Amino acid sequence: MKTKSQVQINKEWDIVGARQMGRELAKEMGFGTVDQARIATAISELARNIYLYADKGAVTFEIEEDLNKKGLKIIASDQGPGIADLSKVMEDGYSTSGGLGAGLPGVKRLMDYFDIVSEPESGTTITTIKWVR
Amino acid sequence: MEPLDVKNYRSLLKKYIDSEDETSLYQADQFSKLSIQQNISPEEIINVHIQALQELYPNLPKEIDLSMNFLLETMISYGLAYQEFQSLREKQGEIESELSVAANMQDTLLSTTKPEISGFDIGAISVPAHQMNGDYHHFVIDSSKNLGIAIADVIGKGVPAALAMSMIKYSLDSFPDSLRTPDVILENLNRVVERNVDTSMFITMFYGLLNPESGLLQFSSAGHEPGFYYCAKSDEFHEIKTKGIVLGVSESATYEQFDIQMEVGDMVVLLTDGVTECRVGDRFIEPDEMLDVIRKYMHLPAQEAVDLVYRHFERLQDFHLRDDFTLIFLKK
Ligand SMILES: Nc1ncnc2c1ncn2[C@@H]1O[C@H](COP(=O)(O)OP(=O)(O)OP(=O)(O)O)[C@@H](O)[C@H]1O
Ligand SMILES: [Mg+2]
């Protein structure tokens, strides 16, 4: 069984909304304080990229239940310009903020699973999962 | 000590709060180093602190709890920045070891043996400022027992310069003996460079051909830093005057050939701009100062002399070369 919820990202304030929804779900699912904070930070990065580079999009939450584990899946999707050079973007030290450790490589570190699909002109979808420990 | 064990941390914290002793603080210091070693991020340490605090003082005001959570939240990005720093540091290590493999390979590819020629004494030293050398020198003896000496400098540094030098070396090796006068060699090399090397890279080269029997040195230069000729009879240094455009600029460049008749006691000094543009403090060394240094050592065997001149300049520059340094003495 999957539970779904979604936050639309249209303005900067929506980033906070997405963080809040993610944190509440994480709390309910039994994530510890540190993981809650990590999840919220990852959501921030993803939602902020949508707001900055694609103008609008959505962050969707799903609860993943495997036989023996439970996780929070976060999907950030938009129909923006897409990312041309994915391997560049995933390199440490590439983000425009330069060496602050955040950005997409940071999201990958914060979460347990990370996948990105992006086509120039047709948008970007980033899927991440954090498993409850 | 177990790193990041709540029980351990709790008793350490308790001990400190009770006694305010320096020993606990010293242990906290050890604990933090251990945590760094084990890649434990700051937010995890704060989390352990929160847990220990709650266990020790279950009735702390809610505001303290909340403020600790707030602190944890602010540490997340520090943790990420730290992990990124670690991974970049590993990457740097990889790049450095790759570079040193390349530098070793360059040494092998570009190695040259200093020939023994009766009636002459030769000294040569070439030291890169960084890992890869953008200077090049080469000795070759042709079928008529003439000695060819090449000295070159790539304008541009590091790996690209080193790659360009390998190309120069292999072109030089491939020219037949019949094409071995300095003017013809530079003309041919110029075409190779013009065709194969990026236009932003220039190579300067001096090529000399010595007939050891007669002592006649023929030479041409492609915009290379002028060397010096020491005339024993007048006890004077003269700049070796040449003209010629750097390699790789114009497809049809030709090079004029000059010659010097060497007499016993005379010496030819060939160098790159790493020698002449030696910096002392914030000024370049004067040509006369450089010649004074050369004069000081030139009575010694040629190899010992170039080594000592290098040592002198190395010390002058606080053991930190700014440019690749190549110096050759040819003494009759
Ligand atoms: N959703 C997106 N649509 C289009 N381009 C994107 C998107 N997300 C990221 N990018 C591109 O990828 C680059 C890297 O993104 P990343 O989040 O890693 O760093 P940043 O946003 O530049 O800096 P930081 O997030 O550290 O402030 C961005 O500069 C942007 O060009
Ligand atoms: Mg970003």
Coordinates of C-alpha atoms and ligand atoms in Angstrom, one line a residue:
Chain A
M1 CA 0.0 0.0 0.0
K2 CA 1.3 3.4 -0.9
T3 CA 0.3 6.7 0.6
K4 CA 0.9 9.7 -1.6
S5 CA 1.0 13.4 -0.9
Q6 CA 2.2 16.3 -2.9
V7 CA 3.3 19.9 -2.6
Q8 CA 3.4 22.2 -5.6
I9 CA 6.4 24.5 -5.9
N10 CA 5.5 27.9 -7.4
K11 CA 7.0 30.4 -5.1
E12 CA 9.9 30.4 -2.5
W13 CA 7.5 29.9 0.4
D14 CA 6.4 26.5 -1.0
I15 CA 9.9 25.2 -0.2
V16 CA 9.0 25.6 3.5
G17 CA 5.7 23.8 2.9
A18 CA 7.5 20.9 1.3
R19 CA 10.0 20.7 4.1
Q20 CA 7.2 20.7 6.6
M21 CA 5.2 18.0 5.0
G22 CA 8.4 15.9 4.6
R23 CA 9.3 16.3 8.2
E24 CA 5.9 15.4 9.5
L25 CA 5.8 12.3 7.4
A26 CA 9.3 11.4 8.6
K27 CA 8.3 11.9 12.2
E28 CA 5.2 9.7 11.9
M29 CA 7.2 7.0 10.2
G30 CA 9.6 6.9 13.1
F31 CA 12.7 8.6 11.7
G32 CA 15.1 9.9 14.4
T33 CA 15.9 13.6 14.9
V34 CA 19.1 13.5 12.8
D35 CA 17.4 11.8 9.8
Q36 CA 14.4 14.1 10.0
A37 CA 16.8 17.0 9.7
R38 CA 18.6 15.4 6.8
I39 CA 15.4 14.7 5.0
A40 CA 14.2 18.3 5.4
T41 CA 17.5 19.5 4.1
A42 CA 17.4 17.3 1.0
I43 CA 13.8 18.5 0.3
S44 CA 15.0 22.1 0.6
E45 CA 17.8 21.5 -2.0
L46 CA 15.4 19.8 -4.4
A47 CA 12.6 22.3 -4.0
R48 CA 14.9 25.2 -4.3
N49 CA 16.4 23.9 -7.5
I50 CA 12.9 23.7 -8.9
Y51 CA 12.1 27.2 -7.8
L52 CA 15.4 28.6 -9.1
Y53 CA 15.9 26.7 -12.4
A54 CA 12.5 25.3 -13.5
D55 CA 10.2 28.0 -12.1
K56 CA 7.6 25.5 -11.0
G57 CA 7.1 21.8 -10.3
A58 CA 6.2 19.5 -7.5
V59 CA 7.6 17.5 -4.7
T60 CA 5.7 14.2 -4.1
F61 CA 6.0 11.9 -1.1
E62 CA 5.4 8.2 -1.0
I63 CA 5.8 5.7 1.8
E64 CA 7.6 2.7 0.5
E65 CA 7.0 -0.5 2.3
D66 CA 9.2 -3.5 1.6
L67 CA 8.9 -6.8 3.4
N68 CA 11.5 -5.8 5.9
K69 CA 12.0 -2.1 5.5
K70 CA 10.1 1.1 5.3
G71 CA 11.2 4.3 3.7
L72 CA 10.2 7.7 2.6
K73 CA 10.4 8.3 -1.1
I74 CA 10.7 11.9 -2.3
I75 CA 10.2 12.7 -6.0
A76 CA 11.0 16.2 -7.2
S77 CA 9.8 16.8 -10.8
D78 CA 9.4 19.7 -13.1
Q79 CA 9.0 20.5 -16.8
G80 CA 11.8 23.0 -16.8
P81 CA 14.9 23.3 -19.0
G82 CA 16.5 20.1 -17.8
I83 CA 20.1 19.5 -17.0
A84 CA 22.5 18.9 -20.0
D85 CA 25.5 17.5 -18.3
L86 CA 24.5 15.3 -15.4
S87 CA 27.9 13.9 -14.5
K88 CA 29.2 17.4 -14.2
V89 CA 26.3 18.4 -11.9
M90 CA 26.9 15.4 -9.7
E91 CA 30.6 16.3 -9.2
D92 CA 31.6 17.7 -5.8
G93 CA 32.5 21.3 -5.9
Y94 CA 30.5 22.1 -9.0
S95 CA 27.4 23.8 -7.6
T96 CA 27.1 27.5 -8.0
S97 CA 27.3 28.0 -4.2
G98 CA 30.8 26.4 -4.6
G99 CA 32.1 24.1 -1.9
L100 CA 29.2 24.5 0.5
G101 CA 28.7 20.7 0.2
A102 CA 25.0 21.1 -0.6
G103 CA 23.5 20.9 -4.0
L104 CA 22.7 17.6 -5.7
P105 CA 25.8 15.7 -4.5
G106 CA 24.7 16.8 -1.0
V107 CA 21.2 15.4 -1.5
K108 CA 22.8 12.1 -2.6
R109 CA 24.8 12.0 0.6
L110 CA 21.8 12.9 2.8
M111 CA 19.6 10.1 1.3
D112 CA 20.0 6.4 0.9
Y113 CA 18.9 6.2 -2.8
F114 CA 19.2 8.8 -5.5
D115 CA 18.3 8.7 -9.1
I116 CA 18.0 11.6 -11.6
V117 CA 16.4 11.6 -15.0
S118 CA 16.7 14.8 -17.0
E119 CA 16.2 15.7 -20.6
P120 CA 17.0 19.1 -22.0
E121 CA 13.8 21.0 -22.7
S122 CA 11.5 18.4 -21.2
G123 CA 12.3 18.6 -17.5
T124 CA 13.9 16.9 -14.6
T125 CA 12.8 14.2 -12.2
I126 CA 14.8 13.3 -9.1
T127 CA 13.8 10.3 -7.0
T128 CA 15.3 9.7 -3.6
I129 CA 14.6 7.4 -0.7
K130 CA 15.5 7.4 3.0
W131 CA 15.0 4.1 4.8
V132 CA 14.0 4.1 8.5
R133 CA 16.8 2.6 10.5
Chain B
M1 CA 37.5 4.9 23.7
E2 CA 34.5 4.0 21.7
P3 CA 33.5 6.8 19.4
L4 CA 30.0 8.1 19.5
D5 CA 28.7 5.8 22.1
V6 CA 25.9 7.5 24.0
K7 CA 26.8 5.8 27.3
N8 CA 30.4 6.8 27.1
Y9 CA 29.6 10.3 26.1
R10 CA 27.0 10.5 28.9
S11 CA 29.4 9.5 31.6
L12 CA 32.1 11.9 30.2
L13 CA 29.6 14.7 30.2
K14 CA 28.4 13.9 33.7
K15 CA 31.9 13.8 35.0
Y16 CA 32.6 17.2 33.5
I17 CA 29.5 18.8 34.8
D18 CA 30.2 17.4 38.3
S19 CA 33.8 18.3 38.5
E20 CA 34.6 20.8 35.7
D21 CA 37.9 19.1 35.4
E22 CA 40.4 19.5 32.6
T23 CA 40.8 15.7 32.1
S24 CA 37.2 15.4 30.8
L25 CA 37.9 18.3 28.4
Y26 CA 41.0 16.6 27.2
Q27 CA 39.0 13.4 26.7
A28 CA 36.3 15.4 24.8
D29 CA 39.1 16.6 22.5
Q30 CA 40.2 13.0 21.9
F31 CA 36.6 12.1 21.3
S32 CA 36.2 14.7 18.7
K33 CA 39.3 13.7 16.8
L34 CA 38.2 10.1 16.9
S35 CA 34.8 11.1 15.5
I36 CA 36.5 12.9 12.6
Q37 CA 38.5 9.8 11.8
Q38 CA 35.4 7.8 11.7
N39 CA 33.6 10.2 9.4
I40 CA 31.0 11.1 12.1
S41 CA 29.3 14.3 11.2
P42 CA 28.6 17.2 13.6
E43 CA 24.9 16.7 13.6
E44 CA 25.4 13.2 14.9
I45 CA 27.5 14.4 17.7
I46 CA 24.9 16.9 18.7
N47 CA 22.3 14.2 18.6
V48 CA 24.4 12.1 21.0
H49 CA 24.7 15.2 23.2
I50 CA 20.9 15.6 23.1
Q51 CA 20.3 12.0 24.1
A52 CA 22.9 12.1 26.9
L53 CA 21.4 15.3 28.2
Q54 CA 17.9 13.9 28.3
E55 CA 19.0 10.8 30.1
L56 CA 21.0 12.7 32.7
Y57 CA 18.4 15.4 33.2
P58 CA 15.0 14.2 32.3
N59 CA 13.3 17.3 33.6
L60 CA 15.1 19.9 31.6
P61 CA 12.8 22.7 30.4
K62 CA 11.3 22.1 27.0
E63 CA 13.0 25.2 25.7
I64 CA 16.4 23.5 26.1
D65 CA 15.3 20.5 24.1
L66 CA 13.9 22.7 21.3
S67 CA 17.0 24.8 21.2
M68 CA 19.2 21.7 20.9
N69 CA 17.1 20.5 18.0
F70 CA 17.6 23.9 16.4
L71 CA 21.3 23.6 16.8
L72 CA 21.3 20.1 15.2
E73 CA 19.4 21.5 12.2
T74 CA 22.0 24.2 11.7
M75 CA 24.8 21.7 11.7
I76 CA 23.4 19.6 8.8
S77 CA 25.1 21.8 6.1
Y78 CA 28.4 21.8 8.0
G79 CA 28.3 18.0 8.0
L80 CA 27.7 18.0 4.2
A81 CA 30.5 20.6 3.6
Y82 CA 32.8 18.4 5.6
Q83 CA 32.0 15.3 3.7
E84 CA 32.5 17.1 0.4
F85 CA 35.8 18.3 1.7
Q86 CA 36.8 14.8 2.5
S87 CA 35.9 13.5 -0.9
L88 CA 37.7 16.3 -2.7
R89 CA 40.7 15.6 -0.6
E90 CA 40.7 12.0 -1.7
K91 CA 40.3 13.1 -5.3
Q92 CA 43.3 15.4 -4.9
G93 CA 45.4 12.5 -3.7
E94 CA 44.4 10.5 -6.8
I95 CA 45.2 13.4 -9.1
E96 CA 48.6 13.8 -7.4
S97 CA 49.6 10.2 -7.7
E98 CA 48.4 10.2 -11.4
L99 CA 50.6 13.3 -12.0
S100 CA 53.6 11.7 -10.4
V101 CA 53.2 8.6 -12.6
A102 CA 53.0 11.0 -15.6
A103 CA 56.1 12.8 -14.4
N104 CA 58.0 9.6 -14.1
M105 CA 56.9 8.6 -17.5
Q106 CA 58.1 11.9 -18.9
D107 CA 61.5 11.4 -17.3
T108 CA 61.8 8.1 -19.1
L109 CA 60.4 9.3 -22.4
L110 CA 62.6 12.4 -22.5
S111 CA 65.7 11.0 -20.9
T112 CA 69.0 11.9 -22.5
T113 CA 72.5 10.7 -21.7
K114 CA 75.2 13.2 -21.5
P115 CA 77.8 12.1 -24.0
E116 CA 81.6 11.8 -23.3
I117 CA 83.5 13.6 -26.0
S118 CA 87.2 13.9 -25.8
G119 CA 88.4 17.5 -25.7
F120 CA 85.1 18.7 -24.2
D121 CA 83.5 18.7 -20.8
I122 CA 79.7 18.9 -20.6
G123 CA 77.4 19.7 -17.7
A124 CA 73.6 19.7 -17.8
I125 CA 70.9 20.1 -15.3
S126 CA 67.1 20.5 -15.7
V127 CA 64.8 20.9 -12.8
P128 CA 61.0 21.4 -13.1
A129 CA 59.3 24.0 -11.0
H130 CA 56.3 21.7 -10.5
Q131 CA 55.9 18.0 -11.2
M132 CA 56.0 18.1 -15.0
N133 CA 58.9 19.7 -16.8
G134 CA 58.2 22.2 -19.6
D135 CA 61.9 22.5 -20.5
Y136 CA 63.7 20.0 -22.6
H137 CA 67.3 19.3 -23.5
H138 CA 68.7 16.5 -25.6
F139 CA 72.1 15.3 -26.8
V140 CA 72.6 13.2 -29.9
I141 CA 75.7 12.0 -31.8
D142 CA 75.3 11.6 -35.5
S143 CA 77.0 9.2 -37.8
S144 CA 79.8 11.8 -38.5
K145 CA 80.5 12.0 -34.8
N146 CA 79.1 15.5 -34.5
L147 CA 77.3 16.4 -31.3
G148 CA 73.8 17.8 -31.6
I149 CA 72.5 19.8 -28.6
A150 CA 68.9 20.8 -28.3
I151 CA 67.5 23.0 -25.6
A152 CA 63.8 24.0 -25.6
D153 CA 61.1 25.7 -23.5
V154 CA 57.4 25.4 -23.9
I155 CA 55.6 28.6 -23.2
G156 CA 52.8 27.2 -21.2
K157 CA 53.1 24.8 -18.3
G158 CA 52.3 21.5 -16.8
V159 CA 50.9 18.5 -18.6
P160 CA 50.2 20.0 -22.0
A161 CA 53.7 21.4 -22.2
A162 CA 55.1 18.0 -21.3
L163 CA 53.1 16.3 -23.9
A164 CA 54.3 18.8 -26.5
M165 CA 57.8 18.1 -25.5
S166 CA 57.5 14.3 -26.1
M167 CA 56.3 15.1 -29.6
I168 CA 59.4 17.3 -30.2
K169 CA 61.6 14.6 -29.0
Y170 CA 60.2 12.0 -31.3
S171 CA 60.2 14.3 -34.3
L172 CA 63.9 15.1 -33.6
D173 CA 64.7 11.4 -33.4
S174 CA 63.0 10.7 -36.7
F175 CA 64.9 13.2 -38.8
P176 CA 67.5 11.4 -40.9
D177 CA 71.2 12.3 -40.5
S178 CA 71.2 14.1 -43.8
L179 CA 68.9 16.7 -42.3
R180 CA 70.9 17.4 -39.3
T181 CA 72.1 21.0 -39.6
P182 CA 70.5 23.3 -37.1
D183 CA 68.7 25.5 -39.6
V184 CA 67.1 22.5 -41.3
I185 CA 66.2 20.8 -38.1
L186 CA 64.4 23.9 -36.8
E187 CA 62.6 24.4 -40.1
N188 CA 61.3 20.9 -40.0
L189 CA 60.4 21.0 -36.3
N190 CA 58.6 24.3 -36.9
R191 CA 56.3 22.5 -39.4
V192 CA 55.6 19.7 -37.0
V193 CA 54.7 22.1 -34.2
E194 CA 52.6 24.3 -36.5
R195 CA 50.6 21.3 -37.7
N196 CA 50.1 19.5 -34.4
V197 CA 50.2 21.9 -31.5
D198 CA 47.5 24.2 -30.3
T199 CA 48.0 27.8 -31.4
S200 CA 48.1 29.0 -27.8
M201 CA 51.3 27.0 -27.2
F202 CA 54.7 28.2 -28.4
I203 CA 58.0 26.4 -28.2
T204 CA 61.4 28.1 -28.3
M205 CA 64.4 26.1 -29.1
F206 CA 68.1 26.5 -29.6
Y207 CA 69.8 23.8 -31.7
G208 CA 73.6 23.5 -31.8
L209 CA 75.8 21.1 -33.8
L210 CA 79.4 20.8 -32.6
N211 CA 82.2 19.3 -34.6
P212 CA 84.5 18.1 -31.8
E213 CA 87.5 17.7 -34.1
S214 CA 87.5 21.3 -35.3
G215 CA 85.7 23.0 -32.4
L216 CA 83.2 24.6 -34.7
L217 CA 79.8 25.1 -33.2
Q218 CA 77.0 25.8 -35.7
F219 CA 73.6 26.9 -34.3
S220 CA 70.2 28.3 -35.0
S221 CA 67.6 29.5 -32.6
A222 CA 63.8 29.7 -32.7
G223 CA 63.2 32.6 -30.4
H224 CA 65.0 30.9 -27.6
E225 CA 66.5 32.7 -24.6
P226 CA 70.0 33.7 -25.8
G227 CA 72.9 31.8 -24.3
F228 CA 76.4 33.1 -23.5
Y229 CA 79.8 32.5 -24.9
Y230 CA 82.8 32.7 -22.7
C231 CA 86.0 33.6 -24.5
A232 CA 89.0 32.6 -22.5
K233 CA 91.4 34.9 -24.4
S234 CA 89.6 38.1 -23.5
D235 CA 88.1 36.6 -20.3
E236 CA 84.7 37.9 -21.3
F237 CA 81.1 36.7 -21.7
H238 CA 79.3 37.5 -24.9
E239 CA 75.6 37.0 -25.5
I240 CA 75.1 34.5 -28.3
K241 CA 73.3 36.6 -30.9
T242 CA 70.7 34.8 -33.1
K243 CA 67.4 35.5 -34.7
G244 CA 64.5 33.3 -35.6
I245 CA 60.8 33.1 -34.8
V246 CA 59.4 30.7 -32.2
L247 CA 58.2 27.3 -33.4
G248 CA 54.6 26.9 -34.4
V249 CA 53.7 30.4 -35.4
S250 CA 54.3 30.6 -39.1
E251 CA 54.2 27.6 -41.4
S252 CA 56.9 28.7 -43.7
A253 CA 59.5 30.0 -41.2
T254 CA 63.1 29.5 -42.0
Y255 CA 66.1 29.8 -39.6
E256 CA 69.4 31.5 -40.1
Q257 CA 72.5 29.5 -39.1
F258 CA 75.4 31.0 -37.2
D259 CA 78.7 29.6 -36.0
I260 CA 81.3 30.0 -33.3
Q261 CA 84.9 28.7 -33.4
M262 CA 85.6 27.3 -29.9
E263 CA 89.1 27.6 -28.6
V264 CA 90.6 25.8 -25.6
G265 CA 89.3 27.3 -22.3
D266 CA 86.1 28.7 -24.1
M267 CA 82.7 27.8 -22.8
V268 CA 79.2 27.9 -24.2
V269 CA 76.3 28.5 -21.8
L270 CA 72.8 27.4 -22.8
L271 CA 69.8 28.0 -20.7
T272 CA 66.1 28.6 -20.4
D273 CA 64.3 31.6 -19.0
G274 CA 63.9 29.9 -15.6
V275 CA 67.6 30.8 -15.2
T276 CA 67.6 34.4 -16.5
E277 CA 64.2 35.2 -14.9
C278 CA 65.3 34.1 -11.5
R279 CA 63.5 36.3 -9.0
V280 CA 65.2 37.7 -6.0
G281 CA 62.6 39.1 -3.7
D282 CA 60.4 41.2 -6.0
R283 CA 62.9 41.8 -8.8
F284 CA 64.5 39.7 -11.5
I285 CA 68.2 39.0 -11.3
E286 CA 70.4 41.2 -13.5
P287 CA 72.3 39.5 -16.3
D288 CA 75.6 40.6 -14.8
E289 CA 74.7 39.1 -11.5
M290 CA 73.9 35.8 -13.2
L291 CA 77.2 35.8 -15.1
D292 CA 79.0 36.5 -11.9
V293 CA 77.5 33.4 -10.4
I294 CA 78.5 31.4 -13.5
R295 CA 82.0 32.8 -13.4
K296 CA 82.3 31.8 -9.7
Y297 CA 81.8 28.1 -10.5
M298 CA 83.0 27.7 -14.1
H299 CA 86.5 26.6 -13.3
L300 CA 85.1 23.4 -11.8
P301 CA 84.2 20.3 -13.9
A302 CA 81.2 21.2 -16.0
Q303 CA 78.6 19.0 -14.2
E304 CA 79.7 20.1 -10.8
A305 CA 79.6 23.7 -12.0
V306 CA 76.0 23.6 -13.3
D307 CA 74.9 21.7 -10.2
L308 CA 76.4 24.4 -8.0
V309 CA 74.9 27.3 -10.1
Y310 CA 71.5 25.6 -9.7
R311 CA 72.0 25.3 -5.9
H312 CA 72.9 29.0 -5.8
F313 CA 69.8 30.1 -7.6
E314 CA 67.6 27.7 -5.7
R315 CA 68.8 29.3 -2.4
L316 CA 68.3 32.8 -3.8
Q317 CA 64.7 31.9 -4.6
D318 CA 64.1 30.4 -1.1
F319 CA 64.0 26.9 -2.5
H320 CA 60.9 27.6 -4.5
L321 CA 61.4 27.6 -8.3
R322 CA 58.9 29.7 -10.2
D323 CA 59.9 28.4 -13.5
D324 CA 61.5 25.2 -14.9
F325 CA 65.3 25.6 -14.8
T326 CA 67.6 24.2 -17.4
L327 CA 71.3 25.0 -17.7
I328 CA 74.0 23.5 -20.0
F329 CA 77.8 24.2 -20.0
L330 CA 79.9 23.1 -22.9
K331 CA 83.6 23.6 -22.1
K332 CA 86.5 23.0 -24.4
Ligands
LIG1 N1 15.4 21.1 -11.6 C1 16.4 21.6 -12.4 N2 16.2 22.1 -13.6 C2 17.2 22.6 -14.4 N3 18.5 22.7 -14.0 C3 18.8 22.3 -12.7 C4 17.8 21.7 -11.8 N4 18.4 21.4 -10.7 C5 19.7 21.7 -10.8 N5 19.9 22.2 -12.1 C6 21.2 22.7 -12.6 O1 22.2 22.0 -11.9 C7 23.1 22.8 -11.3 C8 23.6 22.2 -10.0 O2 22.6 22.2 -9.1 P1 22.9 22.1 -7.5 O3 21.7 22.1 -6.8 O4 23.8 20.9 -7.4 O5 23.8 23.4 -7.3 P2 23.4 24.9 -7.3 O6 21.9 25.0 -7.3 O7 24.1 25.5 -8.5 O8 24.0 25.5 -6.0 P3 23.5 25.2 -4.5 O9 22.4 24.3 -4.6 O10 24.7 24.6 -3.8 O11 23.1 26.5 -4.0 C9 22.4 24.1 -11.2 O12 23.3 25.2 -11.2 C10 21.5 24.2 -12.3 O13 22.2 24.7 -13.5
MG2 MG 20.8 23.9 -5.8

